[in-house]
mmCIF file of C-alpha atoms in Angstrom:
data_model
loop_
_atom_site.group_PDB
_atom_site.id
_atom_site.type_symbol
_atom_site.label_atom_id
_atom_site.label_comp_id
_atom_site.label_asym_id
_atom_site.label_seq_id
_atom_site.Cartn_x
_atom_site.Cartn_y
_atom_site.Cartn_z
ATOM 1 C CA MET A 13 -77.183 98.645 31.365
ATOM 2 C CA ARG A 14 -79.736 95.975 32.270
ATOM 3 C CA ILE A 15 -83.010 97.311 33.719
ATOM 4 C CA LEU A 16 -84.816 94.930 36.075
ATOM 5 C CA PRO A 17 -88.597 94.646 36.112
ATOM 6 C CA LEU A 18 -90.088 96.363 39.162
ATOM 7 C CA PHE A 19 -91.536 93.137 40.569
ATOM 8 C CA LEU A 20 -88.075 91.524 40.563
ATOM 9 C CA VAL A 21 -86.561 94.476 42.403
ATOM 10 C CA ILE A 22 -89.347 94.288 44.994
ATOM 11 C CA PHE A 23 -88.874 90.507 45.309
ATOM 12 C CA PHE A 24 -85.112 90.687 45.939
ATOM 13 C CA LEU A 25 -85.509 93.539 48.419
ATOM 14 C CA SER A 26 -88.178 91.609 50.304
ATOM 15 C CA GLN A 27 -85.934 88.530 50.426
ATOM 16 C CA LEU A 28 -83.112 90.606 51.876
ATOM 17 C CA THR A 29 -85.445 92.186 54.431
ATOM 18 C CA LEU A 30 -86.642 88.757 55.558
ATOM 19 C CA ALA A 31 -83.032 87.581 55.863
ATOM 20 C CA GLN A 32 -82.095 90.563 57.975
ATOM 21 C CA SER A 33 -85.177 90.097 60.172
ATOM 22 C CA ALA A 34 -84.417 86.410 60.843
ATOM 23 C CA PHE A 35 -80.884 87.204 61.966
ATOM 24 C CA GLN A 36 -81.919 90.280 63.937
ATOM 25 C CA LYS A 37 -84.619 88.343 65.784
ATOM 26 C CA ALA A 38 -82.134 85.666 66.836
ATOM 27 C CA PHE A 39 -79.490 88.220 67.794
ATOM 28 C CA ASP A 40 -81.941 90.349 69.813
ATOM 29 C CA SER A 41 -83.329 87.386 71.726
ATOM 30 C CA ASN A 42 -83.293 87.938 75.494
ATOM 31 C CA VAL A 43 -82.914 84.232 76.192
ATOM 32 C CA ASN A 44 -79.591 83.718 77.948
ATOM 33 C CA SER A 45 -77.486 80.552 77.715
ATOM 34 C CA SER A 46 -78.911 79.764 74.283
ATOM 35 C CA LYS A 47 -77.697 78.546 70.922
ATOM 36 C CA GLU A 48 -79.635 79.254 67.733
ATOM 37 C CA ASN A 49 -78.875 78.364 64.125
ATOM 38 C CA VAL A 50 -80.088 80.604 61.288
ATOM 39 C CA ARG A 51 -79.864 80.248 57.519
ATOM 40 C CA ILE A 52 -79.942 83.486 55.552
ATOM 41 C CA ASN A 53 -81.099 82.913 51.965
ATOM 42 C CA PHE A 54 -79.914 84.908 48.961
ATOM 43 C CA SER A 55 -80.769 85.045 45.269
ATOM 44 C CA ASP A 56 -79.651 87.299 42.446
ATOM 45 C CA THR A 57 -80.887 88.380 39.032
ATOM 46 C CA ALA A 58 -78.727 85.771 37.275
ATOM 47 C CA GLY A 59 -80.750 82.997 38.882
ATOM 48 C CA ASN A 60 -78.164 82.088 41.505
ATOM 49 C CA SER A 61 -79.322 81.151 44.978
ATOM 50 C CA GLY A 62 -77.532 80.242 48.168
ATOM 51 C CA TYR A 63 -77.428 80.774 51.885
ATOM 52 C CA LEU A 64 -75.281 81.887 54.780
ATOM 53 C CA PRO A 65 -75.324 79.636 57.891
ATOM 54 C CA ILE A 66 -74.990 81.511 61.192
ATOM 55 C CA THR A 67 -74.887 80.253 64.766
ATOM 56 C CA ILE A 68 -75.612 82.715 67.566
ATOM 57 C CA ILE A 69 -74.481 81.593 71.012
ATOM 58 C CA LYS A 70 -75.620 83.721 73.943
ATOM 59 C CA GLY A 71 -73.882 83.356 77.284
ATOM 60 C CA LYS A 72 -75.304 83.492 80.784
ATOM 61 C CA THR A 73 -74.416 87.181 81.099
ATOM 62 C CA LYS A 74 -74.172 90.083 78.695
ATOM 63 C CA GLY A 75 -70.758 91.011 77.378
ATOM 64 C CA PRO A 76 -68.752 91.531 74.191
ATOM 65 C CA VAL A 77 -69.891 90.295 70.793
ATOM 66 C CA PHE A 78 -67.169 88.091 69.315
ATOM 67 C CA THR A 79 -67.619 87.044 65.679
ATOM 68 C CA ILE A 80 -65.856 84.093 64.053
ATOM 69 C CA VAL A 81 -65.989 83.599 60.277
ATOM 70 C CA ALA A 82 -64.663 80.552 58.428
ATOM 71 C CA GLY A 83 -65.043 79.292 54.888
ATOM 72 C CA VAL A 84 -64.760 82.620 53.075
ATOM 73 C CA HIS A 85 -62.812 80.330 50.759
ATOM 74 C CA GLY A 86 -64.676 77.027 50.783
ATOM 75 C CA TYR A 87 -61.587 74.908 50.044
ATOM 76 C CA GLU A 88 -59.889 75.940 53.298
ATOM 77 C CA TYR A 89 -60.976 73.041 55.462
ATOM 78 C CA PRO A 90 -59.207 73.269 58.879
ATOM 79 C CA PRO A 91 -61.007 76.546 59.781
ATOM 80 C CA ILE A 92 -64.361 75.063 58.767
ATOM 81 C CA ILE A 93 -63.871 71.904 60.825
ATOM 82 C CA ALA A 94 -62.555 73.923 63.783
ATOM 83 C CA THR A 95 -65.691 76.086 63.834
ATOM 84 C CA GLN A 96 -67.865 72.960 63.663
ATOM 85 C CA ASN A 97 -66.105 71.725 66.795
ATOM 86 C CA LEU A 98 -66.425 75.071 68.556
ATOM 87 C CA ILE A 99 -70.165 75.231 67.917
ATOM 88 C CA LYS A 100 -70.531 71.830 69.621
ATOM 89 C CA GLU A 101 -68.007 72.440 72.409
ATOM 90 C CA ILE A 102 -68.887 75.932 73.677
ATOM 91 C CA LYS A 103 -70.957 75.638 76.848
ATOM 92 C CA THR A 104 -73.470 78.463 76.989
ATOM 93 C CA ASP A 105 -73.533 78.501 80.792
ATOM 94 C CA SER A 106 -69.779 79.184 80.816
ATOM 95 C CA LEU A 107 -69.891 81.967 78.215
ATOM 96 C CA ASN A 108 -70.052 85.676 78.955
ATOM 97 C CA GLY A 109 -71.303 87.728 76.037
ATOM 98 C CA THR A 110 -72.310 86.584 72.561
ATOM 99 C CA LEU A 111 -70.610 84.548 69.857
ATOM 100 C CA ILE A 112 -71.627 84.933 66.226
ATOM 101 C CA ILE A 113 -70.192 82.056 64.195
ATOM 102 C CA ILE A 114 -70.347 81.755 60.414
ATOM 103 C CA PRO A 115 -68.988 78.228 59.865
ATOM 104 C CA ILE A 116 -69.001 78.361 56.042
ATOM 105 C CA ALA A 117 -69.328 81.811 54.491
ATOM 106 C CA ASN A 118 -68.985 80.537 50.920
ATOM 107 C CA THR A 119 -71.162 77.421 50.794
ATOM 108 C CA ALA A 120 -71.176 77.267 46.985
ATOM 109 C CA SER A 121 -67.373 77.117 46.959
ATOM 110 C CA PHE A 122 -67.388 74.477 49.700
ATOM 111 C CA PHE A 123 -69.881 72.068 48.188
ATOM 112 C CA THR A 124 -68.438 72.268 44.664
ATOM 113 C CA ARG A 125 -64.851 72.008 45.964
ATOM 114 C CA THR A 126 -63.963 75.206 44.126
ATOM 115 C CA PRO A 127 -60.845 77.076 45.327
ATOM 116 C CA PHE A 128 -60.994 80.814 46.007
ATOM 117 C CA ILE A 129 -64.198 81.799 44.176
ATOM 118 C CA ASN A 130 -67.944 81.287 44.284
ATOM 119 C CA PRO A 131 -68.495 79.229 41.104
ATOM 120 C CA GLN A 132 -71.925 80.782 40.614
ATOM 121 C CA ASP A 133 -70.740 84.306 39.811
ATOM 122 C CA LYS A 134 -66.965 83.683 39.590
ATOM 123 C CA LYS A 135 -66.292 86.231 42.360
ATOM 124 C CA ASN A 136 -63.917 85.935 45.304
ATOM 125 C CA LEU A 137 -65.778 86.712 48.537
ATOM 126 C CA ASN A 138 -62.494 87.856 50.089
ATOM 127 C CA ASN A 139 -62.270 90.531 47.401
ATOM 128 C CA ALA A 140 -65.906 91.681 47.447
ATOM 129 C CA PHE A 141 -66.283 93.839 50.558
ATOM 130 C CA PRO A 142 -68.229 95.911 51.448
ATOM 131 C CA GLY A 143 -70.452 94.194 48.882
ATOM 132 C CA LYS A 144 -73.632 95.368 47.181
ATOM 133 C CA LYS A 145 -77.204 95.100 48.422
ATOM 134 C CA ASN A 146 -78.572 94.268 44.961
ATOM 135 C CA GLY A 147 -75.394 92.784 43.470
ATOM 136 C CA THR A 148 -74.416 89.250 42.532
ATOM 137 C CA ILE A 149 -74.825 86.536 45.119
ATOM 138 C CA THR A 150 -71.244 86.946 46.398
ATOM 139 C CA GLU A 151 -71.660 90.712 46.639
ATOM 140 C CA GLN A 152 -74.929 90.252 48.559
ATOM 141 C CA ILE A 153 -73.273 87.918 51.070
ATOM 142 C CA ALA A 154 -70.447 90.437 51.565
ATOM 143 C CA HIS A 155 -73.003 93.225 52.029
ATOM 144 C CA PHE A 156 -74.945 91.201 54.610
ATOM 145 C CA ILE A 157 -71.805 90.430 56.609
ATOM 146 C CA THR A 158 -70.765 94.094 56.460
ATOM 147 C CA THR A 159 -74.088 95.613 57.449
ATOM 148 C CA ASN A 160 -75.458 92.977 59.826
ATOM 149 C CA ILE A 161 -72.515 91.045 61.292
ATOM 150 C CA ILE A 162 -69.541 93.412 61.403
ATOM 151 C CA SER A 163 -71.734 96.260 62.628
ATOM 152 C CA LYS A 164 -72.691 94.243 65.730
ATOM 153 C CA SER A 165 -69.214 92.862 66.471
ATOM 154 C CA ASP A 166 -66.768 94.071 69.087
ATOM 155 C CA VAL A 167 -64.142 91.611 67.861
ATOM 156 C CA PHE A 168 -64.144 90.133 64.359
ATOM 157 C CA LEU A 169 -61.998 87.043 63.652
ATOM 158 C CA ASP A 170 -61.663 85.806 60.061
ATOM 159 C CA ILE A 171 -60.127 82.320 59.870
ATOM 160 C CA HIS A 172 -58.382 81.109 56.711
ATOM 161 C CA GLY A 173 -55.983 78.345 55.702
ATOM 162 C CA GLY A 174 -53.896 77.276 52.747
ATOM 163 C CA ASP A 175 -56.218 76.716 49.808
ATOM 164 C CA ALA A 176 -55.854 73.832 47.356
ATOM 165 C CA CYS A 177 -52.506 75.062 46.025
ATOM 166 C CA GLU A 178 -50.988 76.851 49.031
ATOM 167 C CA ASP A 179 -48.389 75.757 51.555
ATOM 168 C CA LEU A 180 -48.146 77.986 54.622
ATOM 169 C CA ILE A 181 -46.982 78.035 58.209
ATOM 170 C CA PRO A 182 -49.686 78.721 60.815
ATOM 171 C CA PHE A 183 -49.864 82.373 61.828
ATOM 172 C CA VAL A 184 -52.171 85.045 63.203
ATOM 173 C CA CYS A 185 -52.256 88.536 61.732
ATOM 174 C CA TYR A 186 -53.703 91.998 62.182
ATOM 175 C CA TYR A 187 -53.536 95.437 60.538
ATOM 176 C CA ASN A 188 -51.374 98.054 62.200
ATOM 177 C CA ASN A 189 -53.789 100.972 61.887
ATOM 178 C CA PRO A 190 -52.397 104.030 63.730
ATOM 179 C CA LYS A 191 -55.690 105.890 63.267
ATOM 180 C CA LYS A 192 -57.446 103.243 65.385
ATOM 181 C CA ALA A 193 -54.882 102.860 68.171
ATOM 182 C CA THR A 194 -57.201 101.244 70.732
ATOM 183 C CA GLN A 195 -58.554 98.627 68.313
ATOM 184 C CA THR A 196 -55.072 97.906 66.946
ATOM 185 C CA ALA A 197 -53.661 97.456 70.435
ATOM 186 C CA LEU A 198 -56.376 94.918 71.296
ATOM 187 C CA ALA A 199 -55.886 93.084 67.979
ATOM 188 C CA LYS A 200 -52.160 92.855 68.769
ATOM 189 C CA LYS A 201 -52.874 91.603 72.286
ATOM 190 C CA LEU A 202 -55.319 88.965 71.038
ATOM 191 C CA SER A 203 -52.785 87.873 68.420
ATOM 192 C CA GLU A 204 -49.985 87.572 70.955
ATOM 193 C CA ASN A 205 -52.221 85.658 73.377
ATOM 194 C CA SER A 206 -53.525 83.300 70.689
ATOM 195 C CA GLY A 207 -50.885 80.629 71.151
ATOM 196 C CA PHE A 208 -49.488 80.992 67.635
ATOM 197 C CA GLU A 209 -45.729 81.230 67.276
ATOM 198 C CA TYR A 210 -45.869 83.650 64.343
ATOM 199 C CA VAL A 211 -47.613 87.007 64.777
ATOM 200 C CA VAL A 212 -47.784 89.033 61.557
ATOM 201 C CA SER A 213 -48.760 92.686 61.188
ATOM 202 C CA TYR A 214 -49.699 94.373 57.932
ATOM 203 C CA PRO A 215 -49.694 98.098 57.180
ATOM 204 C CA TYR A 216 -53.144 99.642 56.905
ATOM 205 C CA ASN A 217 -52.996 101.837 53.831
ATOM 206 C CA ILE A 218 -56.500 102.599 52.579
ATOM 207 C CA SER A 219 -58.821 105.524 53.200
ATOM 208 C CA ASN A 220 -62.351 105.224 54.583
ATOM 209 C CA LYS A 221 -63.709 105.840 51.090
ATOM 210 C CA GLU A 222 -61.842 103.003 49.372
ATOM 211 C CA PRO A 223 -63.353 99.505 49.201
ATOM 212 C CA ALA A 224 -61.739 97.302 51.841
ATOM 213 C CA LYS A 225 -62.094 94.192 49.650
ATOM 214 C CA TYR A 226 -60.856 91.766 52.332
ATOM 215 C CA THR A 227 -63.226 90.416 54.959
ATOM 216 C CA PHE A 228 -61.445 91.407 58.153
ATOM 217 C CA LYS A 229 -60.043 94.567 56.567
ATOM 218 C CA GLN A 230 -63.656 95.710 56.199
ATOM 219 C CA ALA A 231 -64.080 95.267 59.944
ATOM 220 C CA VAL A 232 -60.935 97.332 60.552
ATOM 221 C CA GLN A 233 -62.246 100.047 58.238
ATOM 222 C CA ASP A 234 -65.525 100.037 60.169
ATOM 223 C CA GLY A 235 -63.672 100.708 63.415
ATOM 224 C CA LYS A 236 -63.801 97.213 64.880
ATOM 225 C CA THR A 237 -61.060 95.164 66.508
ATOM 226 C CA ALA A 238 -60.312 92.656 63.790
ATOM 227 C CA LEU A 239 -57.729 89.989 63.076
ATOM 228 C CA SER A 240 -57.228 86.858 61.031
ATOM 229 C CA ILE A 241 -55.785 83.368 61.393
ATOM 230 C CA GLU A 242 -54.071 81.443 58.590
ATOM 231 C CA CYS A 243 -53.774 77.770 59.520
ATOM 232 C CA GLY A 244 -53.855 74.663 57.329
ATOM 233 C CA LYS A 245 -52.607 73.986 53.831
ATOM 234 C CA LEU A 246 -53.101 72.307 50.480
ATOM 235 C CA GLY A 247 -56.830 71.720 50.755
ATOM 236 C CA ASN A 248 -56.522 69.046 53.444
ATOM 237 C CA VAL A 249 -57.804 68.647 56.988
ATOM 238 C CA GLN A 250 -54.805 68.417 59.320
ATOM 239 C CA SER A 251 -55.958 67.581 62.844
ATOM 240 C CA GLU A 252 -53.054 69.481 64.398
ATOM 241 C CA ASN A 253 -54.085 72.657 62.565
ATOM 242 C CA VAL A 254 -57.727 72.238 63.566
ATOM 243 C CA ALA A 255 -56.519 71.991 67.176
ATOM 244 C CA LEU A 256 -54.329 75.108 66.779
ATOM 245 C CA ILE A 257 -57.319 77.122 65.572
ATOM 246 C CA GLU A 258 -59.540 75.967 68.422
ATOM 247 C CA LYS A 259 -56.797 76.719 70.938
ATOM 248 C CA ALA A 260 -56.378 80.213 69.508
ATOM 249 C CA VAL A 261 -60.100 80.967 69.726
ATOM 250 C CA TYR A 262 -60.263 79.816 73.344
ATOM 251 C CA ASN A 263 -57.198 81.914 74.176
ATOM 252 C CA MET A 264 -58.766 84.983 72.565
ATOM 253 C CA LEU A 265 -62.059 84.431 74.389
ATOM 254 C CA GLY A 266 -60.082 84.099 77.599
ATOM 255 C CA THR A 267 -58.323 87.393 76.888
ATOM 256 C CA MET A 268 -61.752 89.000 76.476
ATOM 257 C CA ASN A 269 -62.956 87.425 79.757
ATOM 258 C CA MET A 270 -65.640 85.596 77.808
ATOM 259 C CA TYR A 271 -64.670 81.961 78.380
ATOM 260 C CA ALA A 272 -62.333 80.191 80.814
ATOM 261 C CA ASN A 273 -60.546 77.627 78.653
ATOM 262 C CA SER A 274 -57.338 79.406 77.642
ATOM 263 C CA THR A 275 -53.901 77.790 77.684
ATOM 264 C CA GLY A 276 -51.689 80.841 77.301
ATOM 265 C CA SER A 277 -49.510 82.413 74.646
ATOM 266 C CA HIS A 278 -46.629 80.798 72.787
ATOM 267 C CA LYS A 279 -43.369 80.938 74.741
ATOM 268 C CA ASN A 280 -41.312 82.189 71.793
ATOM 269 C CA ILE A 281 -43.422 84.542 69.682
ATOM 270 C CA ILE A 282 -41.878 85.593 66.372
ATOM 271 C CA HIS A 283 -43.105 88.979 65.177
ATOM 272 C CA CYS A 284 -43.168 89.766 61.453
ATOM 273 C CA ASN A 285 -44.040 93.109 59.882
ATOM 274 C CA ASN A 286 -42.417 93.097 56.448
ATOM 275 C CA GLN A 287 -43.998 90.895 53.789
ATOM 276 C CA ILE A 288 -42.542 90.718 50.265
ATOM 277 C CA TYR A 289 -44.560 89.090 47.483
ATOM 278 C CA ILE A 290 -42.893 87.368 44.526
ATOM 279 C CA LYS A 291 -45.242 87.287 41.522
ATOM 280 C CA SER A 292 -45.283 85.261 38.316
ATOM 281 C CA ASN A 293 -45.151 86.897 34.894
ATOM 282 C CA VAL A 294 -45.788 83.722 32.908
ATOM 283 C CA LYS A 295 -48.125 80.756 32.649
ATOM 284 C CA GLY A 296 -46.630 77.297 32.914
ATOM 285 C CA ILE A 297 -45.370 74.600 35.290
ATOM 286 C CA PHE A 298 -43.845 75.728 38.594
ATOM 287 C CA TYR A 299 -40.922 74.086 40.406
ATOM 288 C CA SER A 300 -39.400 74.868 43.786
ATOM 289 C CA GLN A 301 -37.360 73.051 46.426
ATOM 290 C CA TYR A 302 -38.604 75.405 49.125
ATOM 291 C CA LYS A 303 -41.387 74.830 51.632
ATOM 292 C CA ALA A 304 -43.289 77.122 53.975
ATOM 293 C CA GLY A 305 -41.121 77.987 56.962
ATOM 294 C CA ASN A 306 -37.812 77.667 55.099
ATOM 295 C CA LYS A 307 -35.312 80.498 55.480
ATOM 296 C CA VAL A 308 -34.311 82.329 52.311
ATOM 297 C CA LYS A 309 -31.398 84.600 51.454
ATOM 298 C CA LYS A 310 -31.595 87.653 49.236
ATOM 299 C CA ASP A 311 -30.915 86.860 45.555
ATOM 300 C CA ALA A 312 -31.314 83.096 46.081
ATOM 301 C CA ILE A 313 -33.230 81.345 43.303
ATOM 302 C CA ILE A 314 -36.416 80.148 44.979
ATOM 303 C CA GLY A 315 -38.101 78.519 41.995
ATOM 304 C CA TYR A 316 -38.702 78.581 38.258
ATOM 305 C CA THR A 317 -41.413 78.032 35.664
ATOM 306 C CA THR A 318 -41.170 75.992 32.468
ATOM 307 C CA ASN A 319 -43.448 75.518 29.502
ATOM 308 C CA GLU A 320 -45.006 72.135 28.652
ATOM 309 C CA PHE A 321 -41.732 71.051 27.002
ATOM 310 C CA GLY A 322 -39.542 71.764 29.995
ATOM 311 C CA VAL A 323 -38.056 75.011 28.675
ATOM 312 C CA ILE A 324 -37.472 77.478 31.518
ATOM 313 C CA LEU A 325 -39.599 80.582 31.035
ATOM 314 C CA GLU A 326 -38.853 82.441 34.263
ATOM 315 C CA GLU A 327 -36.731 82.161 37.396
ATOM 316 C CA TYR A 328 -37.696 83.666 40.746
ATOM 317 C CA LYS A 329 -35.244 85.260 43.144
ATOM 318 C CA ALA A 330 -35.704 86.278 46.754
ATOM 319 C CA THR A 331 -35.567 90.059 47.018
ATOM 320 C CA THR A 332 -34.837 90.034 50.759
ATOM 321 C CA ASP A 333 -33.678 87.831 53.603
ATOM 322 C CA GLY A 334 -36.473 86.181 55.552
ATOM 323 C CA PHE A 335 -38.538 83.023 55.663
ATOM 324 C CA VAL A 336 -41.338 81.598 53.552
ATOM 325 C CA LEU A 337 -44.640 82.584 55.136
ATOM 326 C CA TYR A 338 -46.631 80.922 52.371
ATOM 327 C CA MET A 339 -46.077 79.840 48.786
ATOM 328 C CA LEU A 340 -47.466 78.143 45.722
ATOM 329 C CA ALA A 341 -46.970 74.407 46.231
ATOM 330 C CA THR A 342 -48.539 72.787 43.169
ATOM 331 C CA PRO A 343 -47.252 72.792 39.557
ATOM 332 C CA PRO A 344 -49.864 74.921 37.706
ATOM 333 C CA ILE A 345 -48.957 78.613 37.668
ATOM 334 C CA ASN A 346 -50.577 81.598 35.959
ATOM 335 C CA ILE A 347 -49.641 85.193 35.285
ATOM 336 C CA ASP A 348 -49.798 87.309 38.465
ATOM 337 C CA ASP A 349 -49.958 84.304 40.792
ATOM 338 C CA THR A 350 -48.165 84.792 44.107
ATOM 339 C CA VAL A 351 -45.188 82.469 43.915
ATOM 340 C CA MET A 352 -44.073 83.144 47.453
ATOM 341 C CA CYS A 353 -44.558 85.509 50.374
ATOM 342 C CA ILE A 354 -41.289 86.150 52.198
ATOM 343 C CA SER A 355 -41.659 87.591 55.677
ATOM 344 C CA ALA A 356 -39.253 89.247 58.086
ATOM 345 C CA TYR A 357 -39.149 91.732 60.929
ATOM 346 C CA THR A 358 -38.022 95.297 60.294
ATOM 347 C CA LYS A 359 -37.411 97.703 63.151
ATOM 348 C CA ASN A 360 -39.339 100.934 62.721
#
């Protein structure tokens, strides 16, 4: 076990204290109708450094605290661009309550164009919660969001999209947590009012003592109303998906009586509550004729993997009827990769 010199421990703790103070000062400001940008700096014992950009928008009156996080995976561009637009568009005089916006949670991933992980410590921020106060840089960012952002939030929205290799259909999702009936009901309402056609619910199956790992699952574990958007695909900026995200945020703010720019829910909402994940057992080159949104039948061959010489190593079959919520859409495939997520609705 590595023992740190005392002066280094004191230095890192003082850095964290300064970071917390800068955010707290901006959040506690009594200036209404204001917009303030804060950068929270981090550094770890491996010599990594980085920052977390945060915008705090205070409305003309006090009200709920609504947090929006994008860029947990820095290669997911539509959410990042949508939050940039929202920061510019939101009129403080028309806002009730407070918005906390993290436009790029994983800046190292974003600026190095690295899918999924922070290249500095090779950790996935969306697998690091609740984080560690004195951990690696990714763990410190997760800890800061948990202790300083989630703790102050009434609603916590985590926005994702298809990373560099993922094809998906736009959807909004929440955890069906029966132990937090009030928060779950509001998350469901916000999801249904978002304007998305597909509303997905996941079972909540961890105890309060287990690490939540996922960003918005941490907020659920901490007793907050939390939900997530998945919109965009294949590491590109699609203007229609940027617009869908913005529309959803405005609809949610309208539901919370925070901002009057909502356009209403989708006319034909499709609920999904049964997600089946097809995994790879081999490393090779992946092939499939399917795309996100396609219907699949049980036992249908949905794809296969070959080696470098074209020899088929593994075939993948659908284990249920449903449709492709998201899937691997580029040739490289590794052991334990998610080939496809098939979604359906099952009556309870």
